[in-house]
Coordinates of C-alpha atoms in Angstrom, one line a residue:
M1 CA 54.4 104.8 3.4
R2 CA 53.9 102.5 6.8
A3 CA 50.9 100.4 6.3
M4 CA 49.1 97.1 8.6
V5 CA 48.0 94.8 6.0
L6 CA 45.8 91.9 6.5
E7 CA 47.1 89.3 3.7
K8 CA 45.2 86.2 5.0
I9 CA 42.2 85.7 6.8
G10 CA 42.4 84.5 10.2
Q11 CA 46.2 86.1 10.3
P12 CA 47.7 88.8 12.5
L13 CA 48.4 92.2 10.3
A14 CA 51.7 92.9 8.6
L15 CA 53.5 95.8 8.9
R16 CA 54.7 96.6 5.6
D17 CA 56.2 99.8 3.8
L18 CA 53.7 100.6 0.4
P19 CA 54.3 103.2 -2.1
K20 CA 52.1 106.4 -1.3
P21 CA 48.7 106.0 -3.0
K22 CA 47.9 108.5 -5.7
P23 CA 44.3 110.1 -5.9
G24 CA 42.3 108.9 -8.8
H25 CA 39.2 110.9 -10.6
G26 CA 37.4 112.3 -7.7
Q27 CA 39.4 111.2 -4.9
L28 CA 41.6 113.0 -2.2
L29 CA 44.6 111.7 -0.7
V30 CA 44.6 111.7 2.8
R31 CA 47.3 112.0 5.3
V32 CA 46.2 109.7 8.2
N33 CA 46.3 111.5 11.8
T34 CA 44.2 108.5 13.8
C35 CA 42.0 105.5 12.9
A36 CA 39.8 104.0 15.0
V37 CA 39.2 100.4 15.3
C38 CA 36.0 98.8 14.8
R39 CA 34.4 95.6 15.5
T40 CA 33.7 94.8 11.8
D41 CA 37.3 95.1 11.7
L42 CA 37.5 92.0 13.5
H43 CA 34.3 90.8 11.5
I44 CA 37.0 91.2 8.3
V45 CA 40.1 89.5 9.8
D46 CA 38.0 86.6 11.6
G47 CA 36.1 85.5 8.1
E48 CA 32.6 86.6 9.4
L49 CA 32.5 89.0 6.4
P50 CA 32.7 87.6 3.0
N51 CA 35.2 88.5 0.0
P52 CA 37.3 91.6 1.3
K53 CA 39.7 92.7 -1.0
L54 CA 42.9 91.1 -0.4
P55 CA 45.7 91.9 0.5
L56 CA 43.8 95.0 2.7
I57 CA 44.1 98.2 5.0
L58 CA 41.5 97.9 7.6
G59 CA 39.9 100.9 8.9
H60 CA 36.8 103.1 8.3
Q61 CA 37.0 105.4 11.3
I62 CA 39.7 108.1 9.7
V63 CA 40.7 111.4 10.7
G64 CA 43.2 112.9 8.7
R65 CA 44.3 116.4 6.6
V66 CA 44.2 116.3 2.5
E67 CA 47.6 116.2 1.2
Q68 CA 46.7 116.2 -2.5
I69 CA 43.9 116.8 -4.5
N70 CA 42.7 115.5 -7.7
Q71 CA 42.2 118.0 -10.0
S72 CA 38.6 116.6 -10.9
V73 CA 37.6 117.8 -7.3
D74 CA 36.2 121.0 -6.2
G75 CA 35.5 122.3 -2.4
F76 CA 38.1 120.7 -0.7
S77 CA 41.5 122.8 0.2
I78 CA 45.0 121.0 1.1
G79 CA 44.9 121.1 4.6
D80 CA 41.4 120.3 5.5
R81 CA 40.6 118.2 8.2
I82 CA 38.2 115.6 7.0
G83 CA 36.9 112.1 8.0
V84 CA 36.7 108.9 6.5
P85 CA 33.8 106.5 7.2
W86 CA 32.8 103.3 6.3
L87 CA 30.5 104.0 3.1
G88 CA 33.4 104.7 0.4
W89 CA 31.4 104.9 -3.2
T90 CA 27.8 104.1 -4.5
D91 CA 26.9 104.3 -8.1
G92 CA 24.2 106.8 -7.8
E93 CA 22.5 105.6 -10.6
C94 CA 20.6 102.5 -8.8
T95 CA 17.1 102.3 -7.7
Y96 CA 18.4 102.6 -4.2
C97 CA 20.8 105.7 -4.5
R98 CA 17.9 107.1 -6.5
S99 CA 15.7 107.0 -3.6
D100 CA 18.2 108.4 -1.0
R101 CA 18.7 104.9 0.3
E102 CA 22.6 105.3 -1.1
N103 CA 23.4 102.8 1.8
L104 CA 21.7 100.0 0.2
C105 CA 23.7 100.4 -3.1
D106 CA 24.6 97.1 -4.8
R107 CA 27.6 98.1 -6.0
A108 CA 28.6 100.3 -2.8
K109 CA 32.6 100.1 -2.1
F110 CA 33.3 100.2 1.7
T111 CA 36.3 101.9 3.3
G112 CA 38.6 99.3 4.9
Y113 CA 37.0 96.1 3.4
T114 CA 36.6 96.5 -0.2
I115 CA 38.7 99.3 -0.6
D116 CA 41.7 100.2 1.6
G117 CA 41.0 102.0 4.8
G118 CA 43.1 103.6 7.4
Y119 CA 45.5 101.5 9.2
A120 CA 48.5 103.4 7.3
E121 CA 50.0 106.7 7.1
F122 CA 47.8 107.7 4.0
T123 CA 44.8 106.5 2.2
V124 CA 42.9 107.7 -0.7
A125 CA 39.1 108.5 -0.6
D126 CA 36.3 109.8 -2.8
A127 CA 35.8 113.2 -1.9
R128 CA 31.8 112.9 -1.8
Y129 CA 31.8 110.5 0.8
C130 CA 34.5 112.6 3.2
F131 CA 33.0 114.6 5.6
R132 CA 34.3 118.0 6.8
L133 CA 34.6 117.9 10.6
P134 CA 33.4 121.4 12.2
D135 CA 35.9 123.1 14.2
E136 CA 33.3 123.1 17.2
L137 CA 34.3 119.0 17.3
F138 CA 38.2 120.1 18.1
D139 CA 37.2 123.1 20.4
V140 CA 35.9 120.8 23.1
D141 CA 37.2 118.7 25.2
L142 CA 35.7 115.4 23.6
A143 CA 38.4 113.1 25.3
A144 CA 40.8 114.9 28.0
E145 CA 42.5 111.3 28.3
A146 CA 42.9 111.0 24.5
G147 CA 45.9 113.3 24.1
L148 CA 45.0 114.1 20.8
A149 CA 41.9 115.8 19.6
E150 CA 42.0 113.7 16.4
A151 CA 42.0 110.5 18.5
A152 CA 38.9 111.6 20.3
V153 CA 36.5 112.6 17.0
A154 CA 37.9 109.3 15.2
P155 CA 35.0 107.1 16.9
L156 CA 32.3 109.3 15.6
L157 CA 32.9 108.4 12.4
C158 CA 31.2 104.8 12.7
A159 CA 30.2 103.8 16.5
G160 CA 28.6 107.5 16.3
M161 CA 27.3 107.5 13.0
L162 CA 26.0 104.3 12.4
G163 CA 24.8 104.1 16.0
Y164 CA 23.1 107.3 14.8
R165 CA 21.2 105.6 12.2
S166 CA 20.1 102.7 14.6
Y167 CA 18.7 105.4 16.8
W168 CA 16.9 107.4 14.1
K169 CA 15.2 104.1 13.4
T170 CA 13.6 104.1 16.9
G171 CA 11.3 107.2 16.2
D172 CA 10.3 109.2 18.8
A173 CA 10.0 106.2 21.4
R174 CA 10.7 107.6 25.1
R175 CA 11.5 104.5 26.8
L176 CA 14.6 103.2 24.8
G177 CA 16.6 99.9 25.7
I178 CA 20.3 99.5 24.7
Y179 CA 21.5 96.0 24.5
G180 CA 25.4 95.8 24.7
F181 CA 26.5 98.9 25.7
G182 CA 29.7 99.3 24.5
N183 CA 31.3 102.0 22.3
A184 CA 28.2 102.9 20.2
A185 CA 26.1 102.7 22.9
Y186 CA 27.8 104.8 24.9
L187 CA 28.1 107.8 22.4
I188 CA 24.3 106.9 21.0
A189 CA 23.1 107.4 24.7
Q190 CA 24.3 110.7 25.1
V191 CA 22.1 111.7 22.4
A192 CA 19.3 110.0 23.6
L193 CA 19.6 112.0 26.7
Y194 CA 20.2 115.1 25.4
Q195 CA 17.0 114.6 23.6
Q196 CA 15.3 113.8 27.1
K197 CA 14.7 109.7 26.3
E198 CA 14.7 107.0 29.3
I199 CA 17.7 104.8 28.8
F200 CA 17.5 101.2 29.8
A201 CA 20.6 99.7 29.4
F202 CA 21.2 95.8 29.1
T203 CA 24.9 94.3 29.6
R204 CA 26.1 90.6 29.9
P205 CA 24.6 89.2 33.0
G206 CA 26.6 89.8 35.9
D207 CA 28.8 93.2 34.5
K208 CA 27.9 95.1 37.5
A209 CA 30.7 97.3 36.2
G210 CA 29.1 97.9 32.6
Q211 CA 25.7 98.4 34.5
D212 CA 27.2 101.1 36.5
A213 CA 28.9 102.9 34.1
A214 CA 25.5 103.1 31.9
R215 CA 23.8 104.2 35.3
S216 CA 26.7 106.9 35.9
L217 CA 26.0 107.9 32.4
G218 CA 22.1 108.5 33.2
A219 CA 20.5 105.5 32.5
V220 CA 17.1 105.0 34.6
W221 CA 17.9 101.2 34.9
A222 CA 20.6 98.9 34.0
G223 CA 20.6 94.9 34.0
G224 CA 21.8 91.7 32.4
S225 CA 20.3 91.3 29.0
D226 CA 18.6 87.8 31.1
E227 CA 16.4 90.3 32.6
M228 CA 13.2 91.9 31.9
P229 CA 13.2 96.2 32.4
P230 CA 10.8 97.5 34.7
E231 CA 8.5 99.1 32.5
R232 CA 8.0 98.1 28.6
L233 CA 10.5 99.8 26.1
G234 CA 9.3 102.0 23.3
A235 CA 12.3 100.9 21.0
A236 CA 15.3 98.7 21.5
I237 CA 18.5 98.9 19.8
I238 CA 20.9 95.8 20.1
F239 CA 24.5 96.6 19.3
A240 CA 25.9 93.2 20.7
P241 CA 26.2 90.7 17.8
V242 CA 24.0 88.2 19.5
G243 CA 21.2 87.1 17.5
A244 CA 19.7 85.8 20.8
L245 CA 19.1 89.0 22.3
V246 CA 16.7 90.0 19.1
P247 CA 13.7 87.7 20.9
A248 CA 14.9 88.7 24.5
A249 CA 14.3 92.5 23.1
L250 CA 11.4 91.5 21.5
R251 CA 9.8 90.3 25.2
A252 CA 10.5 93.9 26.9
L253 CA 8.7 95.6 23.8
A254 CA 5.6 97.6 24.5
K255 CA 2.9 97.0 21.8
G256 CA 4.0 99.0 18.4
G257 CA 7.8 98.6 19.5
V258 CA 10.6 98.2 17.2
V259 CA 14.2 96.1 17.6
V260 CA 16.9 97.7 15.6
C261 CA 19.9 95.3 15.0
G262 CA 22.6 98.1 14.6
G263 CA 25.4 95.7 13.9
I264 CA 26.6 94.5 10.3
H265 CA 27.3 90.8 11.5
M266 CA 25.1 89.4 14.1
S267 CA 24.8 85.3 14.7
D268 CA 22.0 83.5 14.2
I269 CA 18.7 84.6 15.7
P270 CA 16.7 81.7 17.3
S271 CA 13.1 80.8 16.9
F272 CA 10.7 82.4 18.8
P273 CA 6.7 82.2 19.3
Y274 CA 5.0 84.7 16.9
V275 CA 3.1 86.0 20.1
D276 CA 6.3 88.1 20.9
L277 CA 6.2 89.6 17.5
W278 CA 2.5 90.0 17.2
N279 CA 0.7 93.6 18.3
E280 CA 2.6 95.4 15.4
R281 CA 6.1 95.2 16.9
V282 CA 9.3 95.2 14.0
I283 CA 12.4 94.0 13.8
S284 CA 14.7 96.1 11.8
S285 CA 18.2 95.8 10.6
V286 CA 20.5 98.7 9.8
A287 CA 22.9 98.7 6.8
N288 CA 25.7 101.3 6.5
L289 CA 24.7 105.1 6.8
T290 CA 24.0 107.5 4.5
R291 CA 25.9 110.8 4.0
R292 CA 23.2 112.5 5.5
D293 CA 23.2 110.5 8.7
G294 CA 26.8 111.5 8.9
E295 CA 26.2 115.0 8.5
E296 CA 23.0 115.0 10.8
F297 CA 25.3 113.5 13.5
L298 CA 28.2 115.3 13.3
K299 CA 26.0 118.3 14.0
I300 CA 24.2 117.2 17.0
A301 CA 27.5 115.5 18.4
A302 CA 29.3 119.1 18.3
R303 CA 26.2 120.8 20.0
I304 CA 25.9 118.3 22.8
P305 CA 29.3 117.4 23.0
V306 CA 29.0 113.9 22.4
K307 CA 32.1 112.6 24.7
T308 CA 34.2 109.9 23.8
K309 CA 36.0 107.2 26.0
V310 CA 39.6 106.5 24.0
K311 CA 42.8 104.7 24.0
T312 CA 45.8 105.2 21.8
F313 CA 48.2 103.0 20.2
P314 CA 50.9 103.5 17.8
L315 CA 49.9 102.1 14.0
E316 CA 52.5 99.3 14.4
Q317 CA 50.5 97.7 17.6
A318 CA 47.5 97.4 15.6
N319 CA 47.2 93.7 16.4
T320 CA 47.1 94.3 19.9
A321 CA 44.2 96.7 19.6
L322 CA 42.5 93.9 18.0
E323 CA 43.1 91.4 20.2
K324 CA 42.6 93.4 23.6
F325 CA 39.3 94.5 21.9
R326 CA 38.8 90.7 21.0
A327 CA 39.2 89.4 24.4
G328 CA 37.2 92.6 26.0
K329 CA 40.4 93.9 27.6
L330 CA 39.0 97.6 26.6
D331 CA 36.8 99.7 28.2
A332 CA 37.1 102.5 25.7
T333 CA 37.4 102.5 21.6
A334 CA 41.1 101.6 20.5
V335 CA 42.2 104.4 18.2
L336 CA 45.6 104.1 15.9
V337 CA 47.8 106.9 15.9
T338 CA 50.0 107.3 12.8

């Protein structure tokens, strides 16, 4: 099979011809149709996330079909269309797993980080952590420009699911600030608007195009991250990996509000006066996702339906997609097509 392989941190991925993997106990062999590119992939390539498996096949927003089933697996059939997310395996035995917090499992394995992912024509995945993708996701026009339904669905597997967990942590806050109006924000804002929340969008200072896009989606206000919103926020989600946004978001909160840091990596948070945190304001991070998060999000995404914006690239152009992402030259989610 063809695969784009990270062989050394900081270097471009290499196109390699590798043996097709075989599914082990509890695993499925998946024929990858599409795999969306995530900012986490850049963090891995750039060495900002420690100890990745090397050599490594990146990619954790996979849409494909079941090609082969290990005899130990029940509940799947050849040809089933499934999604493979970031959380790829947990031990099921630790304190976290036994308390419905499997996303915190100390022994967890992650697709495209500690186990091979979807920048390839085939991958193997633990059947327990694969999502059956409802037909409704493919019956509606999620992204007409995608040209391929699987490409339009791929961003839901991380930007959507992890974004949904971040959104879930904001509770019933009516006024919701979103810092960093990229792929995850675009998806989760649609959920929030569907649930009649008010969206306040924060972009890079001077990013008029981004602010206009947020307003056209339905945001009641859009401005730079250096601005204060016209009203105090009940909650804020920070999707941009910029630690300095944490104290900025705290200052925009009403009493009792929460700032949710929705990324897996963030630059250092600068010091700030205690008064900005006082009055029962809260800072929370999000670590990975649970299967329950994914199942809930897929149901609501199909019901709304959540629209995606994608730009497709052939598998062998993965480096081009990553570089355009890094340089901020994409106004949509890059999706690799095998």
